[in-house]
PDB file of C-alpha atoms in Angstrom:
ATOM      1  CA  THR R   3      -4.678  27.311  13.666  1.00 44.00           C
ATOM      2  CA  GLY R   4      -3.933  30.549  11.900  1.00 43.00           C
ATOM      3  CA  SER R   5      -4.438  28.735   8.600  1.00 47.00           C
ATOM      4  CA  ASN R   6      -7.934  27.719   9.695  1.00 48.00           C
ATOM      5  CA  LEU R   7      -8.744  31.336  10.526  1.00 44.00           C
ATOM      6  CA  VAL R   8      -7.713  32.527   7.076  1.00 48.00           C
ATOM      7  CA  TYR R   9      -9.890  29.876   5.490  1.00 47.00           C
ATOM      8  CA  ALA R  10     -12.933  30.429   7.696  1.00 48.00           C
ATOM      9  CA  GLN R  11     -13.055  34.221   7.547  1.00 49.00           C
ATOM     10  CA  SER R  12     -12.234  34.855   3.887  1.00 49.00           C
ATOM     11  CA  LYS R  13     -15.081  35.062   1.381  1.00 58.00           C
ATOM     12  CA  LYS R  14     -12.714  33.668  -1.209  1.00 61.00           C
ATOM     13  CA  PRO R  15     -10.582  31.226   0.791  1.00 64.00           C
ATOM     14  CA  ILE R  16      -6.842  31.250   0.296  1.00 72.00           C
ATOM     15  CA  ILE R  17      -5.826  27.704  -0.515  1.00 78.00           C
ATOM     16  CA  ASN R  18      -2.744  26.580   1.403  1.00 80.00           C
ATOM     17  CA  PRO R  19      -1.876  29.963   2.970  1.00 84.00           C
ATOM     18  CA  PRO R  20       1.671  30.397   4.307  1.00 90.00           C
ATOM     19  CA  PRO R  21       1.853  28.913   7.826  1.00 92.00           C
ATOM     20  CA  THR R  22       2.511  31.119  10.801  1.00 94.00           C
ATOM     21  CA  ALA R  23       4.831  30.448  13.728  1.00 96.00           C
ATOM     22  CA  LYS R  24       1.739  29.599  15.770  1.00 95.00           C
ATOM     23  CA  ASP R  25       0.699  27.011  13.184  1.00 94.00           C
ATOM     24  CA  TRP R  26       4.037  25.253  13.553  1.00 95.00           C
ATOM     25  CA  ALA R  27       3.888  25.496  17.338  1.00 96.00           C
ATOM     26  CA  ASN R  28       0.439  23.880  17.345  1.00 94.00           C
ATOM     27  CA  LEU R  29       1.888  20.769  15.704  1.00 95.00           C
ATOM     28  CA  ALA R  30       3.776  20.036  18.921  1.00 94.00           C
ATOM     29  CA  LYS R  31       0.406  19.557  20.649  1.00 95.00           C
ATOM     30  CA  LEU R  32      -0.549  16.686  18.338  1.00 96.00           C
ATOM     31  CA  PRO R  33       0.185  13.019  19.131  1.00 97.00           C
ATOM     32  CA  ASP R  34       3.526  11.608  17.990  1.00 96.00           C
ATOM     33  CA  TRP R  35       3.019   9.631  14.786  1.00 97.00           C
ATOM     34  CA  SER R  36       6.614   9.964  13.597  1.00 93.00           C
ATOM     35  CA  GLY R  37       8.622   7.028  12.348  1.00 90.00           C
ATOM     36  CA  VAL R  38       7.728   4.291   9.891  1.00 94.00           C
ATOM     37  CA  TRP R  39       4.564   2.200  10.185  1.00 95.00           C
ATOM     38  CA  ASN R  40       4.197  -1.401   8.994  1.00 95.00           C
ATOM     39  CA  PRO R  41       0.792  -3.091   8.648  1.00 96.00           C
ATOM     40  CA  LYS R  42      -0.137  -6.162  10.683  1.00 97.00           C
ATOM     41  CA  ILE R  43      -0.495  -8.554   7.768  1.00 97.00           C
ATOM     42  CA  THR R  44      -1.575 -11.529   9.909  1.00 97.00           C
ATOM     43  CA  ASP R  45      -4.607  -9.540  11.025  1.00 98.00           C
ATOM     44  CA  GLN R  46      -5.395  -8.631   7.403  1.00 97.00           C
ATOM     45  CA  ASP R  47      -5.346 -12.326   6.495  1.00 95.00           C
ATOM     46  CA  LYS R  48      -7.561 -13.167   9.476  1.00 97.00           C
ATOM     47  CA  GLN R  49     -10.133 -10.514   8.644  1.00 96.00           C
ATOM     48  CA  ALA R  50     -10.377 -11.759   5.064  1.00 94.00           C
ATOM     49  CA  LYS R  51     -12.007 -14.838   6.613  1.00 93.00           C
ATOM     50  CA  THR R  52     -13.732 -13.437   9.706  1.00 96.00           C
ATOM     51  CA  ASN R  53     -14.902  -9.945   8.701  1.00 97.00           C
ATOM     52  CA  MET R  54     -16.359 -10.215   5.211  1.00 97.00           C
ATOM     53  CA  PRO R  55     -17.989  -7.026   3.910  1.00 98.00           C
ATOM     54  CA  PRO R  56     -21.780  -7.234   3.468  1.00 98.00           C
ATOM     55  CA  TRP R  57     -21.675  -7.637  -0.297  1.00 98.00           C
ATOM     56  CA  ILE R  58     -24.705  -7.443  -2.521  1.00 98.00           C
ATOM     57  CA  PRO R  59     -25.280 -10.856  -4.233  1.00 98.00           C
ATOM     58  CA  ALA R  60     -23.471  -9.965  -7.464  1.00 97.00           C
ATOM     59  CA  ALA R  61     -20.401  -8.664  -5.607  1.00 97.00           C
ATOM     60  CA  ASN R  62     -20.362 -11.711  -3.319  1.00 98.00           C
ATOM     61  CA  GLU R  63     -20.430 -14.007  -6.341  1.00 98.00           C
ATOM     62  CA  MET R  64     -17.400 -12.216  -7.732  1.00 97.00           C
ATOM     63  CA  ILE R  65     -15.538 -12.420  -4.408  1.00 97.00           C
ATOM     64  CA  GLN R  66     -16.248 -16.130  -3.959  1.00 97.00           C
ATOM     65  CA  PHE R  67     -14.928 -16.828  -7.453  1.00 97.00           C
ATOM     66  CA  GLN R  68     -11.765 -14.843  -6.713  1.00 96.00           C
ATOM     67  CA  LEU R  69     -11.229 -16.651  -3.396  1.00 96.00           C
ATOM     68  CA  ALA R  70     -11.669 -20.024  -5.109  1.00 96.00           C
ATOM     69  CA  GLU R  71      -9.132 -19.088  -7.780  1.00 95.00           C
ATOM     70  CA  GLU R  72      -6.700 -17.937  -5.095  1.00 93.00           C
ATOM     71  CA  LYS R  73      -7.118 -21.222  -3.191  1.00 94.00           C
ATOM     72  CA  ALA R  74      -6.500 -23.148  -6.410  1.00 95.00           C
ATOM     73  CA  GLY R  75      -3.218 -21.314  -6.923  1.00 94.00           C
ATOM     74  CA  ARG R  76      -4.536 -19.055  -9.663  1.00 93.00           C
ATOM     75  CA  PRO R  77      -4.885 -15.656  -7.946  1.00 91.00           C
ATOM     76  CA  LEU R  78      -6.375 -13.040 -10.220  1.00 90.00           C
ATOM     77  CA  PRO R  79      -4.091 -10.096 -11.061  1.00 85.00           C
ATOM     78  CA  LEU R  80      -6.113  -7.335  -9.389  1.00 88.00           C
ATOM     79  CA  PHE R  81      -3.269  -4.914  -8.760  1.00 85.00           C
ATOM     80  CA  VAL R  82      -1.345  -4.756 -12.023  1.00 76.00           C
ATOM     81  CA  ASN R  83      -0.202  -2.195 -14.570  1.00 74.00           C
ATOM     82  CA  CYS R  84       1.245  -0.098 -11.751  1.00 79.00           C
ATOM     83  CA  LEU R  85      -2.074   1.500 -10.869  1.00 85.00           C
ATOM     84  CA  PRO R  86      -2.359   2.576  -7.213  1.00 88.00           C
ATOM     85  CA  GLU R  87      -4.067   0.320  -4.690  1.00 89.00           C
ATOM     86  CA  ALA R  88      -6.239   3.398  -4.069  1.00 93.00           C
ATOM     87  CA  MET R  89      -8.703   3.983  -1.262  1.00 96.00           C
ATOM     88  CA  PRO R  90      -9.788   2.152   0.733  1.00 97.00           C
ATOM     89  CA  SER R  91      -7.625  -0.789  -0.372  1.00 96.00           C
ATOM     90  CA  TRP R  92      -4.363   0.946   0.519  1.00 94.00           C
ATOM     91  CA  MET R  93      -5.323   1.093   4.184  1.00 96.00           C
ATOM     92  CA  LEU R  94      -7.018  -2.321   4.081  1.00 97.00           C
ATOM     93  CA  ILE R  95      -4.460  -4.617   2.452  1.00 95.00           C
ATOM     94  CA  THR R  96      -1.145  -2.871   1.840  1.00 91.00           C
ATOM     95  CA  HIS R  97       1.924  -4.901   2.813  1.00 91.00           C
ATOM     96  CA  ASN R  98       4.233  -1.931   2.539  1.00 89.00           C
ATOM     97  CA  ALA R  99       5.597   0.604   4.978  1.00 91.00           C
ATOM     98  CA  MET R 100       4.076   4.035   5.458  1.00 92.00           C
ATOM     99  CA  GLU R 101       5.299   7.368   6.779  1.00 94.00           C
ATOM    100  CA  ILE R 102       3.009  10.095   8.173  1.00 95.00           C
ATOM    101  CA  LEU R 103       3.939  13.773   8.068  1.00 96.00           C
ATOM    102  CA  PHE R 104       2.277  16.593  10.022  1.00 97.00           C
ATOM    103  CA  THR R 105       2.423  20.078   8.539  1.00 96.00           C
ATOM    104  CA  PRO R 106       0.158  23.066   9.212  1.00 95.00           C
ATOM    105  CA  GLY R 107      -3.291  22.376   7.828  1.00 95.00           C
ATOM    106  CA  ARG R 108      -2.434  18.949   6.467  1.00 96.00           C
ATOM    107  CA  VAL R 109      -1.566  15.342   7.262  1.00 97.00           C
ATOM    108  CA  THR R 110       0.319  13.545   4.486  1.00 96.00           C
ATOM    109  CA  MET R 111       0.639   9.774   4.180  1.00 95.00           C
ATOM    110  CA  LEU R 112       3.512   8.440   2.071  1.00 93.00           C
ATOM    111  CA  GLY R 113       3.561   4.812   0.939  1.00 90.00           C
ATOM    112  CA  GLU R 114       6.771   2.969   0.203  1.00 85.00           C
ATOM    113  CA  SER R 115       5.521   0.797  -2.637  1.00 72.00           C
ATOM    114  CA  ASP R 116       5.297   3.498  -5.288  1.00 61.00           C
ATOM    115  CA  GLY R 117       5.226   7.227  -5.805  1.00 56.00           C
ATOM    116  CA  ASN R 118       1.482   6.886  -6.408  1.00 58.00           C
ATOM    117  CA  ARG R 119       0.914   5.991  -2.754  1.00 81.00           C
ATOM    118  CA  LEU R 120       0.193   9.468  -1.461  1.00 90.00           C
ATOM    119  CA  ARG R 121      -2.702  10.794   0.585  1.00 94.00           C
ATOM    120  CA  ARG R 122      -3.280  14.443   1.448  1.00 96.00           C
ATOM    121  CA  ILE R 123      -5.669  14.903   4.359  1.00 98.00           C
ATOM    122  CA  TYR R 124      -6.609  18.563   4.770  1.00 96.00           C
ATOM    123  CA  THR R 125      -7.061  19.706   8.374  1.00 96.00           C
ATOM    124  CA  ASP R 126      -7.377  23.444   7.687  1.00 93.00           C
ATOM    125  CA  GLY R 127     -11.163  23.509   7.882  1.00 93.00           C
ATOM    126  CA  ARG R 128     -11.888  23.405   4.153  1.00 93.00           C
ATOM    127  CA  PRO R 129     -14.957  21.475   2.948  1.00 94.00           C
ATOM    128  CA  HIS R 130     -15.048  18.929   0.165  1.00 96.00           C
ATOM    129  CA  PRO R 131     -15.396  20.416  -3.320  1.00 94.00           C
ATOM    130  CA  GLU R 132     -19.014  20.624  -4.415  1.00 93.00           C
ATOM    131  CA  ASP R 133     -18.234  18.462  -7.435  1.00 93.00           C
ATOM    132  CA  PRO R 134     -14.875  16.762  -6.851  1.00 92.00           C
ATOM    133  CA  ASP R 135     -12.974  15.250  -9.746  1.00 94.00           C
ATOM    134  CA  PRO R 136     -12.712  11.538  -8.851  1.00 97.00           C
ATOM    135  CA  THR R 137      -9.204  10.285  -8.088  1.00 96.00           C
ATOM    136  CA  PHE R 138      -7.703   7.017  -6.870  1.00 95.00           C
ATOM    137  CA  HIS R 139      -7.387   8.246  -3.284  1.00 96.00           C
ATOM    138  CA  GLY R 140     -10.270  10.692  -3.309  1.00 97.00           C
ATOM    139  CA  HIS R 141     -10.541  14.008  -1.484  1.00 98.00           C
ATOM    140  CA  SER R 142      -9.872  13.747   2.251  1.00 98.00           C
ATOM    141  CA  ILE R 143     -10.621  16.268   4.991  1.00 98.00           C
ATOM    142  CA  GLY R 144      -9.802  15.632   8.625  1.00 98.00           C
ATOM    143  CA  LYS R 145     -10.313  17.044  12.066  1.00 97.00           C
ATOM    144  CA  TRP R 146      -8.763  16.243  15.406  1.00 97.00           C
ATOM    145  CA  GLU R 147     -11.020  14.958  18.178  1.00 97.00           C
ATOM    146  CA  GLY R 148      -8.569  14.825  21.051  1.00 96.00           C
ATOM    147  CA  ASP R 149      -5.784  12.502  19.906  1.00 97.00           C
ATOM    148  CA  THR R 150      -7.907  10.901  17.176  1.00 98.00           C
ATOM    149  CA  LEU R 151      -7.783  12.067  13.570  1.00 98.00           C
ATOM    150  CA  VAL R 152     -11.237  11.718  11.996  1.00 98.00           C
ATOM    151  CA  ILE R 153     -11.049  11.582   8.183  1.00 98.00           C
ATOM    152  CA  ASP R 154     -13.853  11.830   5.638  1.00 98.00           C
ATOM    153  CA  THR R 155     -12.977  10.804   2.066  1.00 98.00           C
ATOM    154  CA  VAL R 156     -15.173  11.215  -1.023  1.00 98.00           C
ATOM    155  CA  GLY R 157     -14.583  11.590  -4.759  1.00 98.00           C
ATOM    156  CA  ILE R 158     -12.969   8.159  -5.216  1.00 98.00           C
ATOM    157  CA  LEU R 159     -12.846   6.668  -8.698  1.00 97.00           C
ATOM    158  CA  PRO R 160     -15.576   4.023  -9.208  1.00 98.00           C
ATOM    159  CA  GLN R 161     -12.914   1.615 -10.507  1.00 97.00           C
ATOM    160  CA  SER R 162     -11.100   1.657  -7.142  1.00 96.00           C
ATOM    161  CA  LEU R 163     -11.449  -1.683  -5.415  1.00 97.00           C
ATOM    162  CA  ILE R 164     -12.792  -2.590  -2.012  1.00 98.00           C
ATOM    163  CA  ALA R 165     -10.295  -5.391  -1.461  1.00 97.00           C
ATOM    164  CA  ILE R 166     -10.129  -8.013   1.278  1.00 97.00           C
ATOM    165  CA  SER R 167      -6.819  -9.402   0.001  1.00 95.00           C
ATOM    166  CA  GLU R 168      -4.385  -8.846  -2.833  1.00 92.00           C
ATOM    167  CA  ALA R 169      -6.374 -11.359  -4.883  1.00 94.00           C
ATOM    168  CA  ALA R 170      -9.990 -10.566  -3.941  1.00 96.00           C
ATOM    169  CA  GLY R 171     -11.743  -7.254  -4.401  1.00 97.00           C
ATOM    170  CA  VAL R 172     -14.689  -5.560  -6.081  1.00 97.00           C
ATOM    171  CA  PRO R 173     -14.894  -2.145  -7.800  1.00 97.00           C
ATOM    172  CA  ASN R 174     -16.882   0.255  -5.628  1.00 98.00           C
ATOM    173  CA  ASN R 175     -18.840   1.441  -8.695  1.00 98.00           C
ATOM    174  CA  GLY R 176     -19.255   5.011  -7.419  1.00 97.00           C
ATOM    175  CA  ASP R 177     -20.876   6.976  -4.585  1.00 97.00           C
ATOM    176  CA  MET R 178     -18.429   5.528  -2.045  1.00 98.00           C
ATOM    177  CA  ARG R 179     -17.516   7.348   1.155  1.00 98.00           C
ATOM    178  CA  VAL R 180     -14.779   6.277   3.584  1.00 98.00           C
ATOM    179  CA  ILE R 181     -14.702   7.459   7.200  1.00 98.00           C
ATOM    180  CA  GLU R 182     -11.634   6.769   9.335  1.00 98.00           C
ATOM    181  CA  ARG R 183     -10.722   7.310  12.968  1.00 98.00           C
ATOM    182  CA  ILE R 184      -6.957   6.959  13.417  1.00 98.00           C
ATOM    183  CA  HIS R 185      -5.380   6.924  16.870  1.00 98.00           C
ATOM    184  CA  LEU R 186      -2.539   5.447  18.877  1.00 98.00           C
ATOM    185  CA  VAL R 187      -3.104   2.360  20.984  1.00 97.00           C
ATOM    186  CA  GLY R 188      -0.097   2.252  23.241  1.00 90.00           C
ATOM    187  CA  LYS R 189       3.231   3.762  22.270  1.00 91.00           C
ATOM    188  CA  ASP R 190       3.952   2.090  18.928  1.00 96.00           C
ATOM    189  CA  GLU R 191       0.616   0.764  17.667  1.00 98.00           C
ATOM    190  CA  LEU R 192      -1.690   2.760  15.408  1.00 98.00           C
ATOM    191  CA  HIS R 193      -5.288   1.759  14.726  1.00 98.00           C
ATOM    192  CA  ASP R 194      -7.278   2.886  11.699  1.00 98.00           C
ATOM    193  CA  GLU R 195     -10.982   2.339  12.361  1.00 98.00           C
ATOM    194  CA  ILE R 196     -12.510   2.322   8.877  1.00 98.00           C
ATOM    195  CA  GLU R 197     -16.122   2.580   7.795  1.00 98.00           C
ATOM    196  CA  VAL R 198     -16.805   2.005   4.096  1.00 98.00           C
ATOM    197  CA  ILE R 199     -20.114   3.240   2.703  1.00 98.00           C
ATOM    198  CA  ALA R 200     -20.567   1.880  -0.830  1.00 98.00           C
ATOM    199  CA  PRO R 201     -24.255   1.520  -1.721  1.00 98.00           C
ATOM    200  CA  LYS R 202     -23.521   0.128  -5.199  1.00 98.00           C
ATOM    201  CA  VAL R 203     -21.814  -3.024  -3.824  1.00 98.00           C
ATOM    202  CA  LEU R 204     -22.568  -3.227  -0.075  1.00 98.00           C
ATOM    203  CA  THR R 205     -25.935  -3.828   1.575  1.00 98.00           C
ATOM    204  CA  LYS R 206     -24.890  -1.653   4.537  1.00 98.00           C
ATOM    205  CA  PRO R 207     -21.775   0.197   5.756  1.00 98.00           C
ATOM    206  CA  TRP R 208     -18.848  -2.072   6.563  1.00 98.00           C
ATOM    207  CA  LYS R 209     -16.550  -1.476   9.515  1.00 98.00           C
ATOM    208  CA  THR R 210     -13.084  -2.821  10.150  1.00 98.00           C
ATOM    209  CA  THR R 211      -9.985  -1.830  12.127  1.00 98.00           C
ATOM    210  CA  ARG R 212      -6.525  -2.054  10.579  1.00 98.00           C
ATOM    211  CA  ILE R 213      -3.376  -2.160  12.687  1.00 98.00           C
ATOM    212  CA  PHE R 214       0.037  -0.606  12.042  1.00 97.00           C
ATOM    213  CA  PHE R 215       3.230  -0.979  14.101  1.00 96.00           C
ATOM    214  CA  ARG R 216       5.881   1.693  14.449  1.00 96.00           C
ATOM    215  CA  GLN R 217       9.456   0.896  13.443  1.00 92.00           C
ATOM    216  CA  ARG R 218      12.278   3.102  14.704  1.00 86.00           C
ATOM    217  CA  ALA R 219      15.391   1.303  13.467  1.00 85.00           C
ATOM    218  CA  GLN R 220      17.119   2.900  10.477  1.00 80.00           C
ATOM    219  CA  LYS R 221      16.801  -0.277   8.431  1.00 80.00           C
ATOM    220  CA  TYR R 222      13.034   0.260   8.329  1.00 81.00           C
ATOM    221  CA  ASP R 223      13.241   3.724   6.756  1.00 85.00           C
ATOM    222  CA  ILE R 224      11.066   3.820   3.658  1.00 85.00           C
ATOM    223  CA  VAL R 225      12.878   3.774   0.341  1.00 83.00           C
ATOM    224  CA  GLU R 226      12.010   4.864  -3.158  1.00 81.00           C
ATOM    225  CA  GLY R 227       9.778   2.377  -4.901  1.00 78.00           C
ATOM    226  CA  VAL R 228       8.953   2.780  -8.584  1.00 79.00           C
ATOM    227  CA  CYS R 229       6.481   0.205  -9.847  1.00 79.00           C
ATOM    228  CA  LEU R 230       7.255   0.648 -13.540  1.00 78.00           C
ATOM    229  CA  GLU R 231      10.964   0.120 -12.938  1.00 78.00           C
ATOM    230  CA  GLY R 232      10.274  -3.625 -12.912  1.00 77.00           C
ATOM    231  CA  TYR R 233       9.131  -3.373 -16.518  1.00 82.00           C
ATOM    232  CA  PHE R 234      12.553  -2.218 -17.700  1.00 88.00           C
ATOM    233  CA  ALA R 235      16.147  -3.442 -17.634  1.00 89.00           C
ATOM    234  CA  PRO R 236      19.339  -1.342 -17.762  1.00 92.00           C
ATOM    235  CA  GLY R 237      20.733  -1.025 -21.266  1.00 93.00           C
ATOM    236  CA  LYS R 238      22.593   1.180 -23.715  1.00 95.00           C
ATOM    237  CA  ASP R 239      21.452   3.062 -26.790  1.00 93.00           C
ATOM    238  CA  LYS R 240      23.420   3.318 -30.040  1.00 94.00           C
ATOM    239  CA  GLN R 241      25.373   6.279 -28.691  1.00 95.00           C
ATOM    240  CA  GLY R 242      26.363   4.414 -25.532  1.00 95.00           C
ATOM    241  CA  ASN R 243      23.998   6.308 -23.236  1.00 95.00           C
ATOM    242  CA  ASP R 244      22.531   4.497 -20.254  1.00 96.00           C
ATOM    243  CA  ILE R 245      18.838   3.850 -20.879  1.00 93.00           C
ATOM    244  CA  PHE R 246      16.013   1.613 -19.730  1.00 91.00           C
ATOM    245  CA  VAL R 247      14.987  -1.153 -22.144  1.00 91.00           C
ATOM    246  CA  PRO R 248      11.379  -2.484 -21.929  1.00 88.00           C
ATOM    247  CA  ILE R 249      10.916  -6.060 -20.717  1.00 87.00           C
ATOM    248  CA  GLN R 250       8.061  -8.061 -22.247  1.00 83.00           C
ATOM    249  CA  HIS R 251       5.276  -9.099 -19.862  1.00 79.00           C
ATOM    250  CA  ASP R 252       2.163 -11.221 -20.240  1.00 78.00           C
ATOM    251  CA  VAL R 253      -1.331  -9.965 -19.432  1.00 72.00           C
ATOM    252  CA  GLY R 254      -0.947 -11.103 -15.830  1.00 67.00           C
ATOM    253  CA  GLY R 255       2.110  -8.920 -15.335  1.00 66.00           C
ATOM    254  CA  ASN R 256       4.650 -11.765 -15.361  1.00 74.00           C
ATOM    255  CA  ARG R 257       7.912 -11.364 -17.250  1.00 77.00           C
ATOM    256  CA  ILE R 258       8.227 -13.305 -20.488  1.00 82.00           C
ATOM    257  CA  PRO R 259      11.527 -15.249 -20.524  1.00 79.00           C
ATOM    258  CA  PRO R 260      13.920 -14.232 -23.308  1.00 72.00           C
ATOM    259  CA  LYS R 261      14.038 -16.560 -26.298  1.00 71.00           C
TER     260      LYS R 261
END
């Protein structure tokens, strides 16, 4: 695109240059990923049993303990305190809807569950930063190979989990890289072929495919989700203004009943 040209030819690249008419026209040549996408949760549950990552012994010990606690009805609170699921767990185990936006030089993924569910995948030809500041979702660059978007993600916080369920996951501990190949399979089915390279916790790269289904009906439109809102109740201050009043929670994130 024109944006790519600006980036490739400039000695000091212009970050996010204004798109040209040609840039917008080129979007029409991309596959149609519009609408809302819901994950296939039954497949997630199946893969938690049939496609276990190749954990190093210490990580496997942790996972087996977590699975045993989950089976006993005591699932560990992995995703609490309103922190993002992060990469790669968002794509692996999310139960929430997702919307994908195409704009010149970028693909943006918006998650329904919270404002923190946001991925920016740069397709303008930029490289990764030489020394990226680690973030929950990392730094993602993508390129189109036909109708497949190939994404390379680095710079993910070491605390971000590689999760096989909402109750079983291990921190990646740093140096993780996630490679994805996303493409349509049929009209309303999207596959994300994921390869996780995490030498601190995996004995070799782990591959899995996650499935999303398109929803067109208006009732499936994603809505605002604010995780912290569940920690507050509507109330009034001394002047009669509407405010949010904190609700007490235990360490597991469960509300403490009022006395």
